[in-house]
């Protein structure tokens, strides 16, 4: 955002909308390669926003302006492209179709009031497409279907529609069908060739009508007028259970006017779409929002980008009120501290309000409730933040963020790269809530948790573009050590070098404890063998050595250390001397009894289609996993619960996707530490 990266010309400026009823926010959803970006480009050209459409392969499209998108020839981030159809402003929200960028998809769903699901007429419906459909259904998003790329040599529109109906359910009904070189509108045609499809469309629309008598009247032979059908079509789409289908060809222009007309007439406006819950910054619920330009100001940052020319650019959906330039606002961000977004409440000032067109920003005088706009130089604004009035600060309930599960360890190549890395990481984390930054104090690695390999590739490319040359290295899993049996340890620290010397002797007994018990220290000194003031010193030295580790350098856990005897000197004994003696005693005990390595074990919950159950169960077993159970989920899906060593999960986000054709998902949480098998422990040491 903020600069122009394509060479196709603009011929239309931005105009502010005054009425939310004149806005349609439509997110383009579909698998990678289905033609979403090409469709957006064709719609921009057909409405006069562009003088000519750009090309994905040439890297000249409005929506794919990110250098990573140009390089990969697929969308990697959300982009907005507004068009006009009559007096209706349609904000086209282009989202990536690849699973690694599902965070961008969810941001698009948050910004939109309806989804236009794009399916290639040449490819049909694959499992990843169904998974995206379910992603939309999970948030109750109204959906329509576009069968695109109808000019492809393998395209078959009727077969594509049938595949959509089989995959998405009976609510998928054609609104237009191909007829020669054009389309036939099933709502208005009286051609007997399309009577069966027309009846199915009308019955589907009437089934969602608020007039419960309409179906009986229609089946009784009464003709339903066009105005009623169009009104009920919008109702049916808004309820999220009826999904009209429209064939479109971006290259020839087939269906583009019909698509725009369908969006304007049948898709819900912001006035009809439920708005998220809102609270005060104190967490106390506030009245439900309405898309009222005169209401309290409530907007949400759905995407953050950093442009080399204008700095931070915040893409904002205004839910209530009106955003105006040169006005103070309150920026609130809560609840994402685990992703590196500390809670913040800051008053800032809006300098300008822009209508975004891909990377290009066009200044507008205001942005009303229901519309999308871009704000620049809000220094504290991050993706997911709420923008509200300073005298009435509010907080919008956050949308569900996917958990990044692929760790990538990065190291700067030079000292100067360290500074660039730190500066660029802050920008990346601010704009990408699906990226989690971890500085592991045990392995001393800087780990970026990403959604998958493609996401990691984009993150690394952006770091390097910002001047931070980094390399990757294998991710290390933090292990633990423990004692394999009871052992005695003797620690003697005696030094004489002129002046006060150092004198401390202690004897300990170490007992292993059950997993998860931690560390216990027991004082069994009798007769004052060690003065009371030095007993805590022994414990401090033992604890310090536990943190440093023993044979493998890993923290030691689940032991009881009992101090049983020792010696002190009236002059040369000190706190430091007994700390050293305690550490030496623990090392001696470890040499006498030996230690074992422990590895973290995670509980994994995998959701996958039934067709892949056997393959995934076998794969979990090969990872030393222990299956706890399986249970049926939604029809056709199963949930597996298993315990798997964390060392076996480093690339599971990528490998599960491969095993399930992109349809399997999983979550993980730490449960405990278990002994590392001897063969692996030998390699680790």
XYZ file of C-alpha atoms in Angstrom:
685
model
C 0.000 0.000 0.000
C 1.008 3.568 -0.505
C 2.799 3.318 -3.850
C 2.088 2.040 -7.343
C 3.714 -1.174 -8.487
C 1.840 -1.933 -11.730
C 1.903 -0.032 -14.980
C -1.731 -0.314 -15.983
C -3.356 3.104 -15.880
C -6.109 4.439 -13.646
C -8.960 6.372 -15.125
C -11.264 6.843 -12.146
C -10.751 8.596 -8.830
C -12.192 7.760 -5.437
C -15.532 9.100 -4.251
C -16.727 8.873 -0.658
C -20.004 7.111 0.097
C -22.584 8.774 2.340
C -25.019 5.889 2.898
C -24.038 2.400 4.172
C -26.917 0.990 2.097
C -24.892 1.936 -0.997
C -21.898 -0.224 0.011
C -21.208 -3.894 -0.711
C -18.146 -5.437 0.908
C -17.388 -8.653 -0.957
C -14.455 -10.940 -0.186
C -13.142 -13.084 -3.037
C -12.489 -16.573 -1.696
C -11.191 -19.670 -3.394
C -8.191 -21.938 -3.852
C -4.932 -20.661 -5.269
C -5.107 -20.499 -9.061
C -8.892 -20.309 -9.286
C -8.756 -16.841 -10.853
C -9.726 -14.469 -8.028
C -7.142 -11.803 -8.776
C -7.746 -12.016 -12.530
C -11.484 -11.625 -11.907
C -10.902 -8.551 -9.726
C -8.709 -7.069 -12.448
C -11.406 -7.672 -15.085
C -14.073 -6.049 -12.897
C -11.830 -3.015 -12.348
C -11.340 -2.641 -16.088
C -15.013 -3.229 -16.955
C -16.127 -0.459 -14.575
C -13.533 2.043 -15.807
C -11.307 2.034 -12.716
C -8.471 0.725 -14.909
C -7.901 1.509 -18.558
C -6.760 -2.069 -19.063
C -6.433 -5.145 -16.841
C -3.071 -6.284 -15.529
C -1.604 -9.787 -15.635
C -0.728 -12.148 -12.782
C 2.106 -13.741 -14.731
C 3.579 -10.344 -15.618
C 3.195 -9.052 -12.052
C 1.101 -6.030 -13.117
C -2.175 -6.615 -11.249
C -3.555 -4.114 -8.758
C -4.146 -6.637 -5.975
C -0.891 -8.616 -6.190
C 1.413 -5.657 -5.594
C 3.558 -7.334 -2.917
C 6.999 -8.341 -4.312
C 6.510 -11.821 -2.837
C 3.180 -12.159 -4.676
C 4.823 -11.100 -7.949
C 7.640 -13.582 -7.420
C 5.378 -16.499 -6.450
C 2.649 -15.522 -8.962
C -0.036 -15.939 -6.321
C -1.618 -13.710 -3.709
C 0.132 -13.614 -0.342
C -1.868 -10.820 1.282
C -5.258 -9.182 1.399
C -5.912 -6.318 -1.039
C -8.907 -4.021 -1.621
C -10.147 -2.861 -5.024
C -13.316 -0.686 -5.021
C -15.539 -0.487 -8.106
C -18.784 1.384 -8.905
C -21.927 -0.190 -10.315
C -24.608 2.460 -10.682
C -24.844 4.164 -7.312
C -23.414 1.155 -5.459
C -19.798 1.039 -4.290
C -18.461 -2.525 -4.286
C -15.318 -3.109 -2.231
C -13.702 -6.201 -3.758
C -11.469 -7.822 -1.131
C -9.007 -10.183 -2.787
C -7.577 -12.828 -0.438
C -4.914 -15.523 -0.883
C -6.167 -19.030 -1.594
C -3.161 -20.886 -0.223
C -3.598 -22.418 3.228
C -0.490 -20.715 4.645
C -2.242 -17.356 4.401
C -5.518 -18.283 6.094
C -4.952 -15.356 8.463
C -5.387 -12.984 5.509
C -8.571 -14.854 4.550
C -9.995 -14.428 8.042
C -9.154 -10.731 7.972
C -11.024 -10.510 4.662
C -14.023 -12.287 6.157
C -13.994 -9.794 9.018
C -13.962 -6.839 6.621
C -16.671 -8.231 4.318
C -20.427 -8.700 4.460
C -20.542 -11.495 1.859
C -18.165 -13.888 0.109
C -17.852 -14.531 -3.592
C -16.481 -18.040 -3.870
C -14.416 -18.455 -7.027
C -14.088 -21.952 -8.511
C -12.264 -22.749 -11.747
C -14.438 -24.355 -14.433
C -11.362 -26.299 -15.513
C -10.349 -27.662 -12.116
C -13.574 -28.520 -10.300
C -13.683 -28.739 -6.503
C -10.781 -30.221 -4.563
C -10.575 -30.919 -0.802
C -8.779 -27.608 -0.172
C -11.706 -25.782 -1.793
C -14.149 -27.541 0.524
C -11.982 -26.587 3.507
C -12.170 -22.932 2.463
C -15.934 -23.193 2.093
C -16.158 -24.525 5.645
C -13.926 -21.675 6.822
C -16.537 -19.244 5.498
C -19.448 -21.267 6.868
C -17.863 -21.284 10.327
C -18.317 -17.518 10.605
C -21.789 -17.520 9.016
C -20.669 -15.617 5.940
C -23.270 -15.294 3.126
C -21.792 -16.885 -0.007
C -22.321 -16.939 -3.751
C -20.331 -18.987 -6.259
C -18.571 -17.826 -9.405
C -17.513 -20.491 -11.889
C -14.538 -18.738 -13.486
C -12.058 -19.456 -16.270
C -14.861 -20.621 -18.579
C -12.607 -19.953 -21.586
C -10.164 -22.685 -20.575
C -9.890 -25.540 -23.069
C -10.879 -28.035 -20.361
C -13.668 -25.858 -18.937
C -17.125 -27.377 -18.428
C -19.494 -24.986 -16.665
C -22.307 -27.479 -16.067
C -19.899 -30.050 -14.674
C -18.355 -27.353 -12.479
C -21.763 -26.351 -11.119
C -22.611 -29.988 -10.410
C -19.296 -30.408 -8.581
C -20.065 -27.342 -6.442
C -23.501 -28.720 -5.583
C -21.991 -32.071 -4.614
C -19.282 -30.464 -2.486
C -21.173 -27.549 -0.931
C -24.723 -28.849 -0.633
C -28.164 -28.359 -2.112
C -28.181 -24.631 -1.354
C -25.922 -24.074 -4.386
C -28.271 -23.145 -7.266
C -27.462 -21.533 -10.669
C -28.714 -17.985 -11.185
C -27.297 -17.814 -14.726
C -26.400 -20.549 -17.201
C -24.370 -20.404 -20.432
C -26.394 -20.196 -23.629
C -24.350 -19.940 -26.799
C -21.950 -17.016 -26.465
C -23.894 -15.436 -23.617
C -25.778 -16.196 -20.402
C -29.422 -16.774 -19.654
C -30.992 -15.302 -16.509
C -33.010 -18.100 -14.926
C -35.151 -15.612 -12.989
C -36.486 -13.927 -16.122
C -36.297 -16.539 -18.894
C -39.328 -18.354 -20.197
C -37.263 -20.652 -22.417
C -38.625 -24.197 -21.888
C -35.071 -25.605 -22.153
C -34.280 -24.112 -18.747
C -37.621 -24.770 -17.034
C -36.240 -27.371 -14.623
C -33.322 -25.170 -13.520
C -35.602 -22.106 -13.248
C -38.059 -23.963 -11.021
C -35.222 -25.135 -8.767
C -33.948 -21.548 -8.458
C -37.349 -20.072 -7.647
C -38.156 -22.796 -5.119
C -34.788 -22.250 -3.442
C -35.414 -18.514 -3.173
C -38.994 -18.882 -1.951
C -37.916 -21.415 0.686
C -36.012 -18.596 2.404
C -38.829 -16.036 2.009
C -40.287 -14.375 5.074
C -43.718 -14.937 3.481
C -44.487 -18.492 4.588
C -47.491 -18.731 2.251
C -45.480 -17.967 -0.881
C -44.301 -21.542 -1.467
C -47.824 -22.973 -1.290
C -49.068 -20.283 -3.670
C -46.241 -20.922 -6.103
C -46.734 -24.685 -6.060
C -50.427 -24.029 -6.582
C -49.621 -22.348 -9.894
C -49.502 -18.678 -8.873
C -46.901 -16.627 -10.768
C -44.483 -14.820 -8.479
C -43.579 -11.311 -9.665
C -39.971 -10.365 -10.332
C -39.776 -7.704 -7.594
C -40.721 -10.278 -4.953
C -38.181 -12.792 -6.256
C -35.358 -10.240 -6.288
C -36.172 -9.104 -2.734
C -36.354 -12.691 -1.520
C -33.105 -13.505 -3.343
C -31.311 -10.945 -1.192
C -32.956 -12.395 1.917
C -31.926 -15.921 0.916
C -28.291 -14.920 0.303
C -28.116 -12.887 3.536
C -29.202 -15.874 5.629
C -26.168 -17.829 4.453
C -28.030 -20.971 3.353
C -28.719 -20.116 -0.307
C -25.794 -19.705 -2.710
C -26.456 -18.497 -6.274
C -24.023 -19.565 -8.999
C -22.849 -17.317 -11.857
C -20.498 -18.325 -14.713
C -17.861 -15.695 -15.543
C -14.970 -15.314 -17.960
C -12.513 -12.581 -16.968
C -10.767 -12.528 -20.350
C -13.822 -12.319 -22.616
C -15.990 -10.340 -20.204
C -18.724 -13.013 -20.181
C -20.900 -12.585 -17.105
C -19.134 -9.526 -15.667
C -22.163 -7.170 -15.965
C -24.437 -9.883 -14.554
C -22.035 -10.473 -11.676
C -21.903 -6.784 -10.772
C -25.677 -6.573 -10.995
C -26.046 -9.635 -8.797
C -23.703 -8.215 -6.158
C -25.518 -4.885 -6.135
C -29.033 -6.366 -6.017
C -28.656 -9.632 -4.097
C -25.731 -9.223 -1.691
C -26.353 -7.782 1.801
C -25.286 -4.262 2.652
C -23.484 -3.416 5.918
C -26.899 -2.549 7.378
C -27.928 -6.215 7.108
C -24.765 -7.926 8.325
C -24.385 -8.575 12.091
C -21.575 -6.542 13.622
C -19.109 -7.889 16.209
C -19.648 -7.450 19.932
C -18.063 -4.419 21.548
C -16.907 -3.616 25.072
C -15.254 -0.740 26.822
C -11.493 -0.993 27.308
C -12.430 -2.100 30.821
C -14.119 -5.199 29.391
C -17.661 -4.130 30.278
C -20.086 -4.947 27.396
C -21.535 -2.024 25.469
C -24.739 -1.876 23.384
C -24.625 -3.750 20.070
C -23.312 -1.706 17.176
C -25.301 -0.553 14.179
C -23.888 0.655 10.868
C -24.902 4.222 11.629
C -22.697 7.028 10.255
C -23.884 9.211 13.141
C -23.236 6.569 15.827
C -20.186 6.233 18.087
C -16.967 5.767 16.154
C -15.882 2.112 16.074
C -13.499 0.809 13.411
C -11.099 -2.113 13.241
C -7.666 -2.502 11.680
C -7.987 -5.604 9.491
C -4.540 -5.384 7.914
C -1.306 -3.513 8.560
C 1.424 -2.915 6.000
C 4.615 -0.906 6.080
C 5.326 1.068 2.911
C 8.779 2.394 2.137
C 7.326 5.796 1.180
C 4.511 6.533 3.625
C 5.340 4.221 6.546
C 2.671 2.213 8.341
C -0.621 1.846 6.452
C -3.676 0.535 8.314
C -6.581 -0.942 6.341
C -9.701 -0.206 8.391
C -13.308 -1.419 8.360
C -15.582 1.210 9.892
C -18.395 -0.491 11.801
C -20.038 2.595 13.305
C -19.693 6.371 13.057
C -17.604 8.256 10.507
C -13.825 8.551 10.231
C -12.651 12.024 9.277
C -9.182 13.484 8.721
C -7.503 15.781 11.224
C -9.427 14.204 14.107
C -8.115 12.498 17.268
C -8.827 8.786 17.740
C -8.145 6.162 20.392
C -6.279 2.995 19.339
C -6.798 -0.098 21.524
C -5.215 -3.520 21.206
C -5.839 -6.249 23.775
C -5.541 -10.024 24.020
C -2.658 -10.868 21.686
C 0.287 -10.663 24.075
C 1.151 -14.302 23.334
C 1.776 -13.324 19.700
C 4.078 -10.439 20.593
C 1.346 -7.748 20.600
C 1.419 -6.190 24.043
C -1.834 -4.600 25.248
C -1.915 -0.907 24.387
C -4.271 2.087 24.598
C -3.008 5.189 22.818
C -4.569 8.434 21.630
C -3.450 9.386 18.112
C -4.512 11.696 15.335
C -5.827 10.753 11.878
C -4.026 12.924 9.348
C -5.663 11.709 6.122
C -8.299 9.181 5.071
C -7.717 7.212 1.889
C -9.628 4.860 -0.357
C -7.192 2.012 -1.164
C -6.847 0.575 -4.641
C -4.318 -2.180 -4.140
C -1.100 -0.355 -3.288
C -2.434 3.015 -4.410
C -3.999 5.395 -1.873
C -6.573 7.964 -3.039
C -7.569 10.621 -0.540
C -11.244 10.937 0.447
C -12.910 13.456 2.803
C -14.406 10.813 5.131
C -15.322 7.142 5.518
C -18.761 6.216 6.840
C -19.949 3.156 8.735
C -19.856 0.065 6.540
C -17.075 1.275 4.254
C -13.362 0.458 4.076
C -10.528 2.956 4.122
C -6.807 3.239 4.756
C -5.103 5.368 7.414
C -1.414 6.238 7.460
C 1.072 6.912 10.236
C -0.941 5.535 13.137
C 2.221 4.583 14.964
C 0.648 2.213 17.485
C -2.007 0.572 15.276
C -1.615 -3.152 14.670
C -3.784 -5.721 12.931
C -6.823 -6.456 15.081
C -6.760 -3.099 16.914
C -9.880 -1.020 17.510
C -10.062 2.641 16.478
C -12.647 4.675 18.410
C -13.335 8.140 19.793
C -10.959 9.335 22.569
C -13.876 10.382 24.787
C -15.551 6.974 24.374
C -12.820 4.354 23.840
C -14.186 0.951 22.837
C -12.859 -2.488 22.018
C -14.191 -4.832 19.319
C -14.246 -8.552 20.086
C -11.314 -10.084 18.149
C -11.729 -12.618 15.389
C -10.179 -16.058 15.812
C -6.546 -16.096 14.786
C -5.037 -19.340 13.459
C -2.140 -20.737 15.474
C 1.235 -20.766 13.666
C 2.758 -24.228 13.991
C 5.877 -24.255 11.792
C 9.015 -23.021 13.624
C 11.834 -21.374 11.660
C 15.041 -20.438 13.484
C 16.828 -17.408 12.030
C 20.292 -15.983 12.670
C 21.623 -12.621 11.433
C 24.725 -12.809 9.254
C 26.492 -9.834 10.847
C 26.267 -7.373 13.724
C 24.638 -4.751 11.474
C 22.040 -7.323 10.442
C 21.119 -7.788 14.113
C 19.888 -4.190 14.315
C 18.015 -4.443 11.017
C 16.489 -7.738 12.106
C 15.178 -6.285 15.363
C 13.697 -3.265 13.588
C 12.029 -5.310 10.834
C 10.654 -7.975 13.149
C 8.623 -5.342 14.976
C 7.032 -4.252 11.707
C 6.256 -7.814 10.634
C 4.696 -8.825 13.935
C 2.591 -5.649 14.011
C 1.089 -6.460 10.627
C 0.798 -10.245 10.781
C -1.071 -11.781 13.734
C -0.396 -15.268 12.326
C 3.335 -14.760 12.935
C 4.625 -15.466 16.439
C 8.069 -14.414 17.591
C 9.888 -16.482 20.218
C 13.259 -15.833 21.766
C 13.965 -19.181 23.390
C 16.078 -18.626 26.528
C 17.136 -22.303 26.684
C 18.200 -22.956 23.094
C 19.211 -19.283 22.587
C 17.477 -19.292 19.210
C 15.285 -16.663 17.603
C 12.305 -18.656 16.301
C 9.612 -17.382 13.933
C 6.461 -19.498 14.174
C 4.825 -19.462 10.734
C 1.745 -20.999 9.119
C 3.744 -23.058 6.605
C 6.659 -22.999 4.183
C 5.103 -20.446 1.826
C 4.372 -18.125 4.763
C 7.930 -18.575 6.056
C 9.294 -17.796 2.594
C 7.333 -14.527 2.496
C 8.435 -13.555 6.022
C 12.111 -14.188 5.241
C 11.829 -12.297 1.958
C 10.352 -9.294 3.754
C 13.119 -9.366 6.359
C 15.766 -9.378 3.638
C 13.975 -6.661 1.690
C 14.146 -4.546 4.849
C 17.925 -4.868 4.925
C 18.280 -7.763 7.380
C 20.357 -10.565 5.869
C 19.436 -13.710 7.785
C 20.087 -17.427 7.521
C 18.039 -20.293 8.889
C 19.264 -23.120 11.072
C 17.684 -26.310 12.439
C 15.271 -25.655 15.273
C 16.424 -27.120 18.558
C 13.936 -28.508 21.064
C 14.618 -27.674 24.705
C 15.317 -30.934 26.558
C 15.645 -31.688 30.271
C 17.890 -33.943 32.375
C 17.091 -35.983 35.433
C 18.790 -38.549 37.644
C 18.285 -42.235 36.873
C 18.702 -43.336 40.482
C 19.753 -42.301 43.971
C 23.262 -40.920 44.243
C 25.578 -39.335 46.778
C 27.597 -36.269 45.940
C 30.553 -34.612 47.646
C 31.406 -30.988 47.027
C 34.674 -29.538 48.287
C 35.755 -25.990 47.515
C 38.945 -25.095 49.395
C 41.407 -22.433 48.247
C 44.204 -20.532 50.028
C 45.826 -17.644 48.166
C 46.771 -15.122 50.793
C 44.311 -13.131 52.871
C 40.889 -14.683 53.272
C 40.639 -18.070 51.611
C 37.607 -20.029 50.492
C 36.414 -23.042 52.401
C 33.194 -25.020 51.972
C 32.431 -28.729 52.043
C 29.021 -30.333 51.665
C 27.596 -33.802 51.163
C 24.253 -34.399 49.484
C 21.955 -37.258 48.531
C 19.995 -36.949 45.289
C 16.758 -38.880 44.712
C 14.791 -38.896 41.443
C 11.143 -37.791 41.705
C 8.088 -38.580 39.559
C 7.735 -36.617 36.302
C 6.487 -33.102 36.847
C 7.523 -32.892 40.505
C 10.117 -30.192 39.948
C 12.835 -29.684 42.567
C 12.900 -30.190 46.315
C 15.653 -29.217 48.762
C 15.788 -30.828 52.191
C 18.045 -29.799 55.101
C 19.225 -32.740 57.231
C 22.228 -31.038 58.853
C 22.697 -31.890 62.521
C 25.139 -30.573 65.084
C 25.857 -27.394 63.165
C 28.209 -29.082 60.688
C 27.267 -26.273 58.312
C 26.192 -22.987 59.937
C 22.580 -22.074 59.314
C 23.456 -18.963 57.321
C 25.240 -21.092 54.675
C 22.545 -23.733 54.130
C 20.575 -21.433 51.753
C 23.893 -20.861 49.946
C 24.185 -24.590 49.219
C 20.631 -24.614 47.882
C 21.366 -21.561 45.724
C 24.441 -23.246 44.235
C 22.503 -26.433 43.536
C 19.685 -24.505 41.842
C 22.168 -22.579 39.693
C 23.755 -25.838 38.556
C 20.308 -27.280 37.816
C 19.700 -24.401 35.424
C 23.108 -24.756 33.771
C 22.631 -28.491 33.361
C 25.029 -31.364 33.849
C 26.311 -33.805 31.225
C 24.132 -32.528 28.369
C 23.869 -28.890 29.390
C 20.094 -29.145 29.763
C 18.172 -27.976 32.873
C 17.796 -30.695 35.498
C 14.310 -31.433 36.849
C 12.352 -33.807 39.073
C 14.891 -34.464 41.828
C 15.134 -34.105 45.587
C 18.465 -32.908 46.999
C 19.044 -33.652 50.674
C 21.917 -31.864 52.429
C 23.267 -34.398 54.970
C 26.724 -33.199 56.074
C 29.485 -30.704 55.525
C 32.254 -28.612 56.984
C 32.866 -24.916 57.451
C 35.749 -22.662 58.481
C 35.278 -19.868 60.966
C 37.164 -17.391 58.765
C 37.317 -18.662 55.177
C 33.741 -19.923 54.698
C 31.410 -17.652 52.758
C 28.172 -17.573 50.804
C 30.033 -17.800 47.486
C 32.153 -20.736 48.666
C 29.126 -22.810 49.690
C 27.331 -21.982 46.430
C 30.321 -23.393 44.570
C 30.457 -26.454 46.830
C 26.750 -27.141 46.303
C 27.210 -27.049 42.514
C 30.237 -29.358 42.728
C 28.307 -31.808 44.907
C 25.502 -32.030 42.341
C 28.018 -32.670 39.552
C 29.661 -35.399 41.630
C 26.303 -37.077 42.266
C 25.523 -37.001 38.556
C 28.864 -38.665 37.779
C 28.103 -41.384 40.313
C 24.508 -42.163 39.242
C 24.237 -40.924 35.680
C 21.489 -38.832 34.160
C 18.856 -39.332 31.482
C 17.538 -36.868 28.937
C 13.851 -35.953 28.899
C 11.984 -34.667 25.841
C 8.783 -32.577 25.815
C 5.622 -34.420 24.817
C 2.657 -32.562 23.322
C -0.980 -33.553 23.171
C -2.023 -33.220 19.537
C -5.601 -32.883 18.283
C -5.916 -33.576 14.562
C -9.096 -32.915 12.567
C -9.184 -34.577 9.167
C -11.507 -36.150 6.578
C -12.329 -39.802 7.190
C -10.638 -40.775 3.908
C -7.217 -39.918 5.348
C -7.697 -41.462 8.813
C -5.596 -44.589 8.258
C -2.736 -42.673 6.655
C -2.531 -40.130 9.464
C -2.783 -42.762 12.218
C 0.110 -44.645 10.630
C 2.132 -41.451 10.368
C 1.542 -40.611 14.037
C 2.806 -44.063 15.012
C 5.951 -43.507 12.945
C 6.531 -40.337 14.977
C 6.553 -42.313 18.236
C 3.054 -41.020 18.898
C 0.551 -42.677 21.208
C -3.043 -42.379 20.038
C -5.393 -41.615 22.920
C -8.600 -41.966 20.925
C -10.642 -40.948 17.911
C -14.120 -39.485 17.720
C -16.505 -38.419 14.987
C -16.730 -34.715 14.261
C -18.891 -33.095 11.594
C -20.114 -35.516 8.901
C -17.158 -36.962 7.038
C -14.567 -35.756 9.566
C -12.780 -37.406 12.484
C -10.776 -35.961 15.381
C -7.692 -37.810 16.620
C -6.158 -37.172 20.023
C -2.589 -38.355 20.469
C 0.562 -37.694 22.458
C 3.614 -37.025 20.296
C 7.172 -35.952 21.213
C 7.746 -32.316 20.280
C 10.897 -33.240 18.358
C 8.678 -35.159 15.922
C 6.372 -32.176 15.297
C 8.804 -29.585 13.951
C 7.513 -29.933 10.379
C 4.164 -31.563 11.086
C 2.256 -28.488 9.858
C 3.697 -29.091 6.376
C 3.565 -32.877 6.417
C -0.028 -33.149 7.669
C -1.134 -30.852 4.861
C 0.624 -33.129 2.378
C -0.901 -36.287 3.862
C -4.455 -34.896 3.746
C -4.358 -32.860 0.500
C -4.525 -29.662 2.493
C -7.634 -30.600 4.493
C -6.170 -31.681 7.850
C -5.619 -29.260 10.716
C -4.198 -29.725 14.182
C -3.507 -28.049 17.493
C -0.917 -28.905 20.113
C -0.252 -28.216 23.769
C 2.533 -29.262 26.100
C 1.703 -32.052 28.539
C 4.889 -33.397 30.169
C 8.457 -34.604 29.754
C 9.233 -38.262 28.997
C 12.598 -40.074 28.765
C 14.277 -39.724 25.398
C 15.030 -43.142 23.823
C 18.650 -44.143 24.340
C 19.434 -44.232 20.622
C 18.281 -40.623 20.222
C 19.850 -39.532 23.503
C 23.243 -40.766 22.286
C 22.922 -38.657 19.121
C 21.845 -35.609 21.133
C 24.718 -35.771 23.583
